[in-house]
mmCIF file of C-alpha atoms and ligand atoms in Angstrom:
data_model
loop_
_atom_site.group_PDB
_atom_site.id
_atom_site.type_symbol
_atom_site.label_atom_id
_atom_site.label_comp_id
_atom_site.label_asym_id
_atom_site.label_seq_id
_atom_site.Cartn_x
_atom_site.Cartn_y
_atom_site.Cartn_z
ATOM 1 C CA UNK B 1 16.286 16.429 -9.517
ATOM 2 C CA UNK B 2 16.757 14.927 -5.838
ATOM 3 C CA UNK B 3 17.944 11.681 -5.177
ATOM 4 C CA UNK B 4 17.896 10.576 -1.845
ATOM 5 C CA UNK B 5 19.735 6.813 -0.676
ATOM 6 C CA UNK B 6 17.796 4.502 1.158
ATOM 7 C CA UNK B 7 18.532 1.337 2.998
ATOM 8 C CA UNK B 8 17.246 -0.595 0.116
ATOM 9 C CA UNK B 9 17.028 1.487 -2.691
ATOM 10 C CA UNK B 10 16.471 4.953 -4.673
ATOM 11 C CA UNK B 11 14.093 7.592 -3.837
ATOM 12 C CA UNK B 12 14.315 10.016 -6.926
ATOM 13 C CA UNK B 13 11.544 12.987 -6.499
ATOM 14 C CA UNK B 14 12.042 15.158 -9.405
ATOM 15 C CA UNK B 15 10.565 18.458 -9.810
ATOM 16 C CA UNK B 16 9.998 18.918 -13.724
ATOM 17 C CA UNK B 17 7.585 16.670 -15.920
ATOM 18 C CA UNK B 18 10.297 16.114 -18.361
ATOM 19 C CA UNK B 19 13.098 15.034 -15.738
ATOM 20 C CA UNK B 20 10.651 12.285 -14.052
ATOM 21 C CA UNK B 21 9.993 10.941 -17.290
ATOM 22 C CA UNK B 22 13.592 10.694 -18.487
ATOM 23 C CA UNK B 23 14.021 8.712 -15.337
ATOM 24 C CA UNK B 24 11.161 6.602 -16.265
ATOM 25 C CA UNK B 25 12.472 5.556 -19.571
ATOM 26 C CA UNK B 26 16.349 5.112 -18.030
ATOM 27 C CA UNK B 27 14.802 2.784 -16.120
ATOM 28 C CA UNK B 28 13.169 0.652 -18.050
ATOM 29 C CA UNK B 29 10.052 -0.462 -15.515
ATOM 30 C CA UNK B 30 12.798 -0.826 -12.618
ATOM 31 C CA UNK B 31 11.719 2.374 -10.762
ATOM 32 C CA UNK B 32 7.854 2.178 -9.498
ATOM 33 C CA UNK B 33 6.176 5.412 -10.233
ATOM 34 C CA UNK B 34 4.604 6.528 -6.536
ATOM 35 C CA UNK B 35 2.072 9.069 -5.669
ATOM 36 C CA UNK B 36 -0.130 8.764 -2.335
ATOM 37 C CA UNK B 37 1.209 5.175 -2.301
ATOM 38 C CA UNK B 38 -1.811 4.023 0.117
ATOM 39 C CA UNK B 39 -2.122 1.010 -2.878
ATOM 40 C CA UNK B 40 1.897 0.243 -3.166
ATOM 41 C CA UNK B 41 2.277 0.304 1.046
ATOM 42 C CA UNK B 42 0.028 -2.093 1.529
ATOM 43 C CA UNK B 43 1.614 -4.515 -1.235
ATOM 44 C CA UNK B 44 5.041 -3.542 -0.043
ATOM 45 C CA UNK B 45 3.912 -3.607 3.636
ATOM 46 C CA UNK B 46 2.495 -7.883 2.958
ATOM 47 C CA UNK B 47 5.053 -8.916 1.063
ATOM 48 C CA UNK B 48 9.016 -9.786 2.089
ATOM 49 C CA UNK B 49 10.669 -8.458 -0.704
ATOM 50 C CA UNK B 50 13.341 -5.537 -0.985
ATOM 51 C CA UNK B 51 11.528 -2.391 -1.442
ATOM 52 C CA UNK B 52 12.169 -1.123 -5.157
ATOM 53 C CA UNK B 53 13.801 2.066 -6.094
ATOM 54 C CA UNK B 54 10.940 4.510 -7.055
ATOM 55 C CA UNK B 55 9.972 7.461 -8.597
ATOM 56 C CA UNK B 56 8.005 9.953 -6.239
ATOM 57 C CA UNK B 57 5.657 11.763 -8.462
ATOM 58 C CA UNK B 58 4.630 14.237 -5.782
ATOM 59 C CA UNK B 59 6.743 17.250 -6.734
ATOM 60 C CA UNK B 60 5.703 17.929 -10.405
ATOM 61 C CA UNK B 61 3.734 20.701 -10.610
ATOM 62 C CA UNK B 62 2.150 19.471 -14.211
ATOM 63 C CA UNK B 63 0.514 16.158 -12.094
ATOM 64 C CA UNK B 64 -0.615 18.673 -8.971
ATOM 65 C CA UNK B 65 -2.978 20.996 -10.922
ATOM 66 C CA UNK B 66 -7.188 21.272 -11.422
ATOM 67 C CA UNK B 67 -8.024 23.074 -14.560
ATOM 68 C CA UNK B 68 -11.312 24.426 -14.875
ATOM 69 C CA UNK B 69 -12.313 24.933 -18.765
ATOM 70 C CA UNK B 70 -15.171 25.797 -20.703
ATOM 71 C CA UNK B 71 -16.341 22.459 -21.586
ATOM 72 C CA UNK B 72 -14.367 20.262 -19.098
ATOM 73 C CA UNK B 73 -12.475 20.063 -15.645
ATOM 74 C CA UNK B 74 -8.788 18.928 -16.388
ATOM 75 C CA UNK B 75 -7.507 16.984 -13.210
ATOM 76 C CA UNK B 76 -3.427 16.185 -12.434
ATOM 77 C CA UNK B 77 -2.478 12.851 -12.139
ATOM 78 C CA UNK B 78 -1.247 13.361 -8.431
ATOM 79 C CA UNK B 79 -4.397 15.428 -7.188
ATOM 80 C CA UNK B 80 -5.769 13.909 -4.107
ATOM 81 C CA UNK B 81 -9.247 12.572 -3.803
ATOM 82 C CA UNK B 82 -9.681 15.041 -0.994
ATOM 83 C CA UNK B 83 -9.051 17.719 -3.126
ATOM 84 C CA UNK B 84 -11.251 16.780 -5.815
ATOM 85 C CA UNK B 85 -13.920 16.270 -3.106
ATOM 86 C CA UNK B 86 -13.108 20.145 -1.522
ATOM 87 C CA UNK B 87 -12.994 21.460 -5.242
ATOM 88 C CA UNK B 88 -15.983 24.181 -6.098
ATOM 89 C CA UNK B 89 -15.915 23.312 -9.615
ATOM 90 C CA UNK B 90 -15.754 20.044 -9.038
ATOM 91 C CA UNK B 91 -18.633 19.905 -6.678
ATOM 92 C CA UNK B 92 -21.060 21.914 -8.815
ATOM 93 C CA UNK B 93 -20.595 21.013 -12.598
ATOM 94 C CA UNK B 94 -19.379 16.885 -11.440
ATOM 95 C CA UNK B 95 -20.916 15.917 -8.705
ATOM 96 C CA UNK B 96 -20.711 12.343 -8.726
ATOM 97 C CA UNK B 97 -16.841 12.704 -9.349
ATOM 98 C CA UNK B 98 -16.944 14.330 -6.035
ATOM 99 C CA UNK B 99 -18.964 11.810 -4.402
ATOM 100 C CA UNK B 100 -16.742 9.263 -5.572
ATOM 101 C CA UNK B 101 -13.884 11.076 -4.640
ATOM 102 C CA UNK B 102 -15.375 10.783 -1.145
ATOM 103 C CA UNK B 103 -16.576 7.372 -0.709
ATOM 104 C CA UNK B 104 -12.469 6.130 -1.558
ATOM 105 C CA UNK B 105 -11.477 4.809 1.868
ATOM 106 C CA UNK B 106 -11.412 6.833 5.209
ATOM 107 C CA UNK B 107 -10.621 10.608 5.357
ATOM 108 C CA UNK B 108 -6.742 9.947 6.002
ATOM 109 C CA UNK B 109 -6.586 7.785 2.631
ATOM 110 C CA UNK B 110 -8.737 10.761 0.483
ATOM 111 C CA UNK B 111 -5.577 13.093 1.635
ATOM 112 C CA UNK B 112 -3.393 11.213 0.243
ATOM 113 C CA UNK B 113 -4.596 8.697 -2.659
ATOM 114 C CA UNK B 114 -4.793 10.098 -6.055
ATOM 115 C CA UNK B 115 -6.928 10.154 -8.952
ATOM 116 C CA UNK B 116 -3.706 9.107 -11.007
ATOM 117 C CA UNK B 117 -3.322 6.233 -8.777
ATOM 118 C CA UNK B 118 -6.739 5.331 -8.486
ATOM 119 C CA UNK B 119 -6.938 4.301 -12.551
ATOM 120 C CA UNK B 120 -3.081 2.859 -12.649
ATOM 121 C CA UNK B 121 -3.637 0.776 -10.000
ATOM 122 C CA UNK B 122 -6.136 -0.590 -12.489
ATOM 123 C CA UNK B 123 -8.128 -1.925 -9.723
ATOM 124 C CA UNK B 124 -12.235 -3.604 -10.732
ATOM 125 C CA UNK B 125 -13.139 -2.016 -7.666
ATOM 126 C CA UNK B 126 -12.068 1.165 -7.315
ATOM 127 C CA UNK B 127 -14.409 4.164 -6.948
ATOM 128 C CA UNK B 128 -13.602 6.848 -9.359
ATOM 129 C CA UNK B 129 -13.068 5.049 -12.802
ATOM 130 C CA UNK B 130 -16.804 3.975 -12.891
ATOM 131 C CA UNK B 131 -17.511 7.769 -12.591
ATOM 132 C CA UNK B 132 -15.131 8.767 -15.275
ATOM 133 C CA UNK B 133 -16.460 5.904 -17.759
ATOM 134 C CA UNK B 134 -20.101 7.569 -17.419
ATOM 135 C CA UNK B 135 -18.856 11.266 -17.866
ATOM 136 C CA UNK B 136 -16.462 9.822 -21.086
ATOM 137 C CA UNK B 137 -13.286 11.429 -19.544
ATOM 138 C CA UNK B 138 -10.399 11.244 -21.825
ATOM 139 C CA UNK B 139 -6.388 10.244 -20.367
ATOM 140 C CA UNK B 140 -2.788 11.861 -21.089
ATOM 141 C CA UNK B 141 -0.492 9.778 -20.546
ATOM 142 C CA UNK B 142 3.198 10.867 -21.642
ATOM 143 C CA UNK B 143 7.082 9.426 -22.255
ATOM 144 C CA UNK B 144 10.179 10.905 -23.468
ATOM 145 C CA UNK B 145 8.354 9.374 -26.990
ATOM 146 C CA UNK B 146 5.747 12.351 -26.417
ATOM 147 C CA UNK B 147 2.527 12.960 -24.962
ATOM 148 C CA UNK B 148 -1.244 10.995 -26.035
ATOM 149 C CA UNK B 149 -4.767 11.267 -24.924
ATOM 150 C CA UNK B 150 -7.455 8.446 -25.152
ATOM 151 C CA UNK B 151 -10.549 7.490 -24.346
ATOM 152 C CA UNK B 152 -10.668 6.334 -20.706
ATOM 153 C CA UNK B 153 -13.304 3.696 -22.125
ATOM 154 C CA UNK B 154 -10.525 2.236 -23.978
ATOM 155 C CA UNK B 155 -8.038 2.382 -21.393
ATOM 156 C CA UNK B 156 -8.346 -1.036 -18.995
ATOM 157 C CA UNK B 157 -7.655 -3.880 -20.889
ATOM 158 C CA UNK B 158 -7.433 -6.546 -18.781
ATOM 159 C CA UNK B 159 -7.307 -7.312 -14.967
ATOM 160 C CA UNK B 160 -4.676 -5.189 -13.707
ATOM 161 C CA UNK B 161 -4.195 -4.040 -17.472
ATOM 162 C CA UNK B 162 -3.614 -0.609 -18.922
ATOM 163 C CA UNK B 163 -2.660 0.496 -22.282
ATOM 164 C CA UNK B 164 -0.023 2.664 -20.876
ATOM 165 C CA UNK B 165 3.529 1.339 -21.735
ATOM 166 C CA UNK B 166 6.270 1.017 -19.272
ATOM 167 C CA UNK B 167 7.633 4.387 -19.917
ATOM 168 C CA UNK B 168 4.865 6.248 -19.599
ATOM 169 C CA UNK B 169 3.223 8.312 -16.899
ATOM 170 C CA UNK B 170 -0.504 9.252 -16.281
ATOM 171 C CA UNK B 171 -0.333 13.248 -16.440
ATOM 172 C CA UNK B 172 -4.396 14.030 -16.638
ATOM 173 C CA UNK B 173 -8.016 13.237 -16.734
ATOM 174 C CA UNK B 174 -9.989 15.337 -18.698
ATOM 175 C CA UNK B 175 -13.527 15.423 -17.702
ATOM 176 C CA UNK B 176 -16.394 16.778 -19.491
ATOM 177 C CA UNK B 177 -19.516 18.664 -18.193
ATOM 178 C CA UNK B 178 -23.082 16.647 -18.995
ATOM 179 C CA UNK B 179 -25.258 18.647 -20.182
ATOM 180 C CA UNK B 180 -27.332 20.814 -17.942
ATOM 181 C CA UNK B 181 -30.314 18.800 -16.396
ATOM 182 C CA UNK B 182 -28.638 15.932 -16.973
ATOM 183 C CA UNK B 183 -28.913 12.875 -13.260
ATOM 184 C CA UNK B 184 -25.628 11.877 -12.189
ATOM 185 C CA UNK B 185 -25.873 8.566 -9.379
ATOM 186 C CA UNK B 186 -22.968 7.695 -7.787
ATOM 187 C CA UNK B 187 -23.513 4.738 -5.441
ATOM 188 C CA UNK B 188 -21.283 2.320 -4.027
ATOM 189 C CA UNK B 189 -22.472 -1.095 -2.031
ATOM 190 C CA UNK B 190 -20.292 -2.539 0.358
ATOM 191 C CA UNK B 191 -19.888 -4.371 4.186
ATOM 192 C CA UNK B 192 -20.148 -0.590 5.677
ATOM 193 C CA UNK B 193 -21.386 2.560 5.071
ATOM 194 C CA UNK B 194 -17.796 3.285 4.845
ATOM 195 C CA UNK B 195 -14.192 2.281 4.582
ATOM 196 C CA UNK B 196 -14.877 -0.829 2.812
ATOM 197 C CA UNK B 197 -14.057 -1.753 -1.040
ATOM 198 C CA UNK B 198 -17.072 -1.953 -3.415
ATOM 199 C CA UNK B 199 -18.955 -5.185 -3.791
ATOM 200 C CA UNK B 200 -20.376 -3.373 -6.637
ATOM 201 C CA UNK B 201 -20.833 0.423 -7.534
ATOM 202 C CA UNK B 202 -22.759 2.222 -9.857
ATOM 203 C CA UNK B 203 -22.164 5.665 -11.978
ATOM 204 C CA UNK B 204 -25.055 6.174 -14.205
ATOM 205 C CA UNK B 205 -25.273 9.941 -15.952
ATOM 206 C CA UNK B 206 -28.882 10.104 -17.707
ATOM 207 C CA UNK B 207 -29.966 12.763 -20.004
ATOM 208 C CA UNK B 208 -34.049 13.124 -20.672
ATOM 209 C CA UNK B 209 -36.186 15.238 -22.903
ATOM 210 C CA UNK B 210 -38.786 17.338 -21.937
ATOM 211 C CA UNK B 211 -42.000 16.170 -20.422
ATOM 212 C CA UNK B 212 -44.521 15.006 -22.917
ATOM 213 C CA UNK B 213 -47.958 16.613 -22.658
ATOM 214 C CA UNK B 214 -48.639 13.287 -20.602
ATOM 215 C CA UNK B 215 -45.593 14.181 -18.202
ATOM 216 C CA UNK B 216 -43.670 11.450 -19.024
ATOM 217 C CA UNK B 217 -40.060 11.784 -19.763
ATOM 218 C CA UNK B 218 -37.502 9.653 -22.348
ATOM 219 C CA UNK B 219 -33.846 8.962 -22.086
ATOM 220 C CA UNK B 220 -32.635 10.933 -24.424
ATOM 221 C CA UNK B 221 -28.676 9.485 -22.855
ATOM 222 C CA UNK B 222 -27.836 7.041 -20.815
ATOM 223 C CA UNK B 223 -24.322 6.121 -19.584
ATOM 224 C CA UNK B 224 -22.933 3.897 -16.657
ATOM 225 C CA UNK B 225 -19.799 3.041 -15.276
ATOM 226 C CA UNK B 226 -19.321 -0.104 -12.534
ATOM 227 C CA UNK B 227 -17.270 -1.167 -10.223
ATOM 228 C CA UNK B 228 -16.455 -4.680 -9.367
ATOM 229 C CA UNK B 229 -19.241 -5.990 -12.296
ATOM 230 C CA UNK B 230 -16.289 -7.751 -14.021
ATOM 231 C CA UNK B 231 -12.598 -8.084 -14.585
ATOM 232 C CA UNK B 232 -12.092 -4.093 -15.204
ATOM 233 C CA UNK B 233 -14.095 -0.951 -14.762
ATOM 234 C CA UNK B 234 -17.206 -1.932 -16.761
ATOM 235 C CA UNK B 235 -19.467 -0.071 -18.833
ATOM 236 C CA UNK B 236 -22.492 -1.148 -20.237
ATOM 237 C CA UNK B 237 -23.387 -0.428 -23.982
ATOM 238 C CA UNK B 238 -26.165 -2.934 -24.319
ATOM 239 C CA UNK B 239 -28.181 -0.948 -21.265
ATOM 240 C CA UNK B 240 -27.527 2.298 -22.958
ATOM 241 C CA UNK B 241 -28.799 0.801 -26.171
ATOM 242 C CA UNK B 242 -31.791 -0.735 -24.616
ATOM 243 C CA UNK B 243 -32.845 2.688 -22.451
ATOM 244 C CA UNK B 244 -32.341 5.369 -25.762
ATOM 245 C CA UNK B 245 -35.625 6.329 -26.488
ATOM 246 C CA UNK B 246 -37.327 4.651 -23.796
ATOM 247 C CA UNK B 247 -40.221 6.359 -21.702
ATOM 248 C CA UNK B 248 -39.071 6.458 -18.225
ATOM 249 C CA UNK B 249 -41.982 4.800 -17.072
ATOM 250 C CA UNK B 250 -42.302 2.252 -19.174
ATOM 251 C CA UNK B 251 -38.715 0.838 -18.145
ATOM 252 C CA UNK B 252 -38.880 -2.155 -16.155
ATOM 253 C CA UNK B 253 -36.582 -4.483 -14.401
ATOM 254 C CA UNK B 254 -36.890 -7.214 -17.186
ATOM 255 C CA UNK B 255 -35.819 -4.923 -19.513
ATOM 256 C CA UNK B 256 -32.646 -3.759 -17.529
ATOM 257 C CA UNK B 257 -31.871 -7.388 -15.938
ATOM 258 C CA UNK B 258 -31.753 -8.818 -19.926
ATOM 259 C CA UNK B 259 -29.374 -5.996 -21.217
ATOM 260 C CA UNK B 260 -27.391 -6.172 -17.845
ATOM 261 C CA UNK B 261 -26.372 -9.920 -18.340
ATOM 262 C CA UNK B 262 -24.009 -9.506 -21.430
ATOM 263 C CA UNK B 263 -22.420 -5.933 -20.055
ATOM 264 C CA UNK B 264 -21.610 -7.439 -16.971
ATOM 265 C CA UNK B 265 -19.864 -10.098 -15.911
ATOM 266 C CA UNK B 266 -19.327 -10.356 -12.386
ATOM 267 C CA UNK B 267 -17.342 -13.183 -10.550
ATOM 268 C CA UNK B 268 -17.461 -14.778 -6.936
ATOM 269 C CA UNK B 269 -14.820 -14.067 -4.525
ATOM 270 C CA UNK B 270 -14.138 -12.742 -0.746
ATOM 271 C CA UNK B 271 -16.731 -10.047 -0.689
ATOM 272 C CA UNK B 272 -19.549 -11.333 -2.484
ATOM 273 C CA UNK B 273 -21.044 -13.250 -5.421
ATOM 274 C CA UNK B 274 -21.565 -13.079 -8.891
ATOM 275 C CA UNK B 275 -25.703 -13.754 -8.455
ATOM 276 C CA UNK B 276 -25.557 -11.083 -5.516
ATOM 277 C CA UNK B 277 -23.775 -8.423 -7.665
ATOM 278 C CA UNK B 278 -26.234 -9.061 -11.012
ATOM 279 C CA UNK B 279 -29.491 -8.194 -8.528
ATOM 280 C CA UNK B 280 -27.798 -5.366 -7.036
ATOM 281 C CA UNK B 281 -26.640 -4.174 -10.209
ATOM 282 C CA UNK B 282 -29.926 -4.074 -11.278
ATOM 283 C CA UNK B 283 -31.400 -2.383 -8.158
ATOM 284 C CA UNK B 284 -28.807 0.423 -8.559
ATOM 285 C CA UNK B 285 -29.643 1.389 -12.217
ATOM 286 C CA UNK B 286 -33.656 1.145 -11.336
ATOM 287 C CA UNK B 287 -32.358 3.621 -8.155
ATOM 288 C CA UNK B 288 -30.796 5.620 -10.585
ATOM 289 C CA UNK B 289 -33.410 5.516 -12.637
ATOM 290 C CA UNK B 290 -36.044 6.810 -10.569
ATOM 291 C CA UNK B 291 -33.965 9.699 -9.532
ATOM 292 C CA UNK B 292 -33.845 11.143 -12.883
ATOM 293 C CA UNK B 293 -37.610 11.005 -13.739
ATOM 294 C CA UNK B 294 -37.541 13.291 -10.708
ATOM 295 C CA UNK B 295 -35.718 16.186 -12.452
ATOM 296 C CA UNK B 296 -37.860 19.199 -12.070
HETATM 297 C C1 FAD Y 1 -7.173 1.459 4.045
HETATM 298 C C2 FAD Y 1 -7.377 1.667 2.548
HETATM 299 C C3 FAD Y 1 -8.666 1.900 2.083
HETATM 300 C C4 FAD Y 1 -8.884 2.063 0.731
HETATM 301 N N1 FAD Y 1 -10.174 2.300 0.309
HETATM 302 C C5 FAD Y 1 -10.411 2.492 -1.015
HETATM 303 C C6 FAD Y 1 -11.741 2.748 -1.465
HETATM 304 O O1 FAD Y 1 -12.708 2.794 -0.709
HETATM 305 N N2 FAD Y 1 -11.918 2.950 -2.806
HETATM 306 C C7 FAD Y 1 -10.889 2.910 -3.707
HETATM 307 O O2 FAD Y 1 -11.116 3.096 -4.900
HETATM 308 N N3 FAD Y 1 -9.621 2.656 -3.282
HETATM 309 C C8 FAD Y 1 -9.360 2.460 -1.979
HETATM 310 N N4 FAD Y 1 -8.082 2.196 -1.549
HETATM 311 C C9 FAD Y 1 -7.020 2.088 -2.552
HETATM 312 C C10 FAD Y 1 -6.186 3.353 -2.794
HETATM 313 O O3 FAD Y 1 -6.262 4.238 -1.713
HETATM 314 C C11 FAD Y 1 -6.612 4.071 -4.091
HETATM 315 O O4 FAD Y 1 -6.565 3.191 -5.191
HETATM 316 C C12 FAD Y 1 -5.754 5.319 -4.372
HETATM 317 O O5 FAD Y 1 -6.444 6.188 -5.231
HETATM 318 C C13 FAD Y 1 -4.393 4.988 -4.962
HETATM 319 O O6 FAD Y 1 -3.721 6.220 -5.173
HETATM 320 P P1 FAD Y 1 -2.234 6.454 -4.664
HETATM 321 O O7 FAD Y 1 -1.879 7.814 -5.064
HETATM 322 O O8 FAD Y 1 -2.083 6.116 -3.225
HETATM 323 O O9 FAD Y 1 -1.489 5.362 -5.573
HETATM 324 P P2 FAD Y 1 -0.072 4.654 -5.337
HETATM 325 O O10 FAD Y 1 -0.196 3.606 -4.297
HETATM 326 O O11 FAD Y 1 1.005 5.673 -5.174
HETATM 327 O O12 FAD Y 1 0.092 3.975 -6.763
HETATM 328 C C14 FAD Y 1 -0.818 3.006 -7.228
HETATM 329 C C15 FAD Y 1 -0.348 2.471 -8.603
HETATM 330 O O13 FAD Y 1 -0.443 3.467 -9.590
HETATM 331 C C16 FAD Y 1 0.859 3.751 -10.172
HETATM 332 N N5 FAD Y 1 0.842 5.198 -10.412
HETATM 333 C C17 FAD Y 1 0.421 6.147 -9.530
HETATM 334 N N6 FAD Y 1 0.413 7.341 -10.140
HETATM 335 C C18 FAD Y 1 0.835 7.139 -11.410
HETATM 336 C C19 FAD Y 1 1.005 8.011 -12.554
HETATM 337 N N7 FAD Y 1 0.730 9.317 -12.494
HETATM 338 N N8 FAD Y 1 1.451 7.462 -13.712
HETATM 339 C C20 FAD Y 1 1.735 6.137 -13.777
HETATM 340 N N9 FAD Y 1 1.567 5.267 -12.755
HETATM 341 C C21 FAD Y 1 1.111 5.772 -11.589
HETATM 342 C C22 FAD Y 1 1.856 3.248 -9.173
HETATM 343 O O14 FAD Y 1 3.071 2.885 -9.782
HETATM 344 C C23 FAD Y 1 1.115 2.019 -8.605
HETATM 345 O O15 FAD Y 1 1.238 0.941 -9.489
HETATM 346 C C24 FAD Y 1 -7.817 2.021 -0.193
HETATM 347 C C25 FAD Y 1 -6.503 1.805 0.285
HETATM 348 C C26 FAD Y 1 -6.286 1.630 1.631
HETATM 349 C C27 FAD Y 1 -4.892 1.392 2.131
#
C-alpha cells in the first residue's frame, strides 16, 4: 500500500480491495474514501477547512472493472461515467444507463466522476441513480465485517443518507437486462441542454404486451426512477400500480398527475419549484409514455 505525506494530511492509495478496507475500518470515518473527487473538490475547494487524510480508491482493480453476464452488467464502484457511456454492452442491452452516464456534467467531469461516487454522494439530483432505481440494480458494499448486496431501492434513506456504515465501501452495481422490447426514457430537465444539475429527471423502463386485435397495447411493467422529485432518488410505486394493466391509450394525465402526488414530493429551492417539478414530472412520464406505445 502507498502512502504519500501531504501538507495537510494522508494520501493512502492502496492497490488490493482488502488493504483499502482495512484502512477504512483503522480509521474509523477519519479517512474520506475518494474516487473522481469532482463532488469532494468542490466541497473542499468552498470551504476553509484542513483538507482530510483520504483514501484514493483509484488503484483497486476490484472497483475498476465492467462485467458483462448473462442476465446483468456488473459495474466497479470507481468506473467512470465516460466509460460506462463508451461501453458496447452498456450501450446496447442499457441504454438509458448510458444516456445518463452522459448527461452527468461536461465531458471533462464524465472522465473522471464515477458511478460509485455518483450514489455515495447520495445526491436528489444526480443522474444515474434514477436510472438504476427503474432497472432494480442491486449494491455491494463491503468491510473487513464482509461483503453484502441490496436492493438499490432500499439504499437512500434520507437526504444525504445511505445505509452503508462507516466502514464500508461501495464495490458494485449490478444491473439487470429488461426484457427484450421493453422502452427505456432517460430524460433530464434543467437551465441548459447541458452542464447543469437536474431540476427534475425521469427514468421510466415500460414493458407492454402484444397488440390487441384493436392495436392497442397494455403495460404489462412499469418502473421509474427521479431525480430531484424529493429528498432522495425517488421511485414511484403508486404510478406503477396505477399503469399495470392499463391500455396505453386509455392513460391520461389525470390518472398519472393523481398517482404522482403521493410518490413525489418535490420541494422549492435555487433551481426551481415544487409546482414546476409536479407538471414536469408529469409531462416526462406522458413523454415516456408515448414512446413506448411506439414499439414496433
Ligand atoms: C462541474 C460539475 C458538474 C457536475 N454535473 C453533474 C451532473 O450533471 N449530474 C450529476 O449527477 N452529477 C454532477 N456532478 C457531480 C459529480 O460529478 C458526480 O456526483 C460524480 O459521479 C461523483 O463521482 P466522483 O467519483 O467524482 O466522487 P467523489 O467526489 O470522489 O466522491 C463523492 C462521495 O462519494 C464517496 N465515495 C466515492 N466512491 C466511494 C466508494 N466506492 N465507496 C464509498 N464511498 C465512496 C466519497 O467519500 C464522497 O463522499 C458535477 C460536478 C461538477 C464539479
Amino acid at each position: 500500500m502507498n502512502s504519500a505525506a501531504t501538507a495537510a494530511s494522508e494520501w493512502y492509495r492502496p492497490t488490493s480491495l482488502a488493504d483499502a478496507l482495512a484502512i477504512r475500518a483503522s480509521a474509523r470515518g477519519a479517512v474520506v474514501a475518494i474516487a473522481g473527487c469532482t463532488d469532494l473538490m468542490v466541497g473542499w475547494n468552498a470551504g476553509s477547512r484542513r483538507l482530510p487524510s483520504v483514501l484514493d480508491l483509484s488503484a483497486l482493480p476490484e472497483l475498476g472493472a465492467i462485467e458483462v453476464g448473462p442476465d446483468a452488467v456488473t459495474i466497479g464502484a470507481a468506473v467512470c461515467c465516460a466509460r460506462i457511456a463508451a461501453h458496447p454492452a452498456i450501450a446496447g442491452r442499457l441504454p438509458m444507463l448510458a444516456s445518463s452516464a452522459r448527461q452527468t456534467g461536461s465531458i471533462a467531469i464524465q472522465n473522471r466522476a464515477t458511478l460509485g461516487g455518483n450514489i455515495m454522494n447520495a445526491s436528489p439530483a444526480a443522474d444515474n441513480p434514477p436510472v438504476l432505481l427503474a432497472f432494480g440494480a442491486r449494491v455491494t458494499l463491503a468491510s473487513v465485517r464482509g461483503s453484502r448486496t441490496l436492493d438499490y431501492a432500499a439504499f437512500h434513506t434520507g437526504y444525504k443518507r445511505t445505509l452503508a456504515e462507516p466502514d464500508e465501501l461501495l464495490v458494485s452495481v449490478t444491473v439487470p437486462y429488461p426484457a427484450p422490447g421493453a422502452s427505456s426514457h432517460y430524460r433530464k430537465v434543467g437551465t441548459r441542454r447541458a452542464q447543469a444539475i437536474s431540476k427534475v429527471a425521469l427514468a421510466a423502463l415500460i414493458e407492454t404486451t402484444d397488440r390487441a386485435e384493436d392495436g392497442t397495447r397494455r403495460v404489462r411493467d412499469a418502473r421509474f426512477g427521479f431525480a430531484s422529485a424529493g429528498p432522495v432518488p425517488l421511485t414511484a410505486p403508486s404510478l406503477s400500480a396505477a399503469l399495470r394493466d392499463s391500455p396505453l391509450p386509455a392513460i391520461d394525465r389525470l390518472l398519472v398527475e393523481r398517482a404522482l402526488a403521493s410518490d413525489l414530493s418535490p420541494i422549492d429551492d435555487i433551481r426551481s419549484t415544487a409546482a414546476y417539478r409536479r407538471q414536469v414530472a408529469v409531462n416526462l412520464v406522458m413523454a415516456a409514455l408515448a414512446e413506448a406505445s411506439q414499439v414496433p
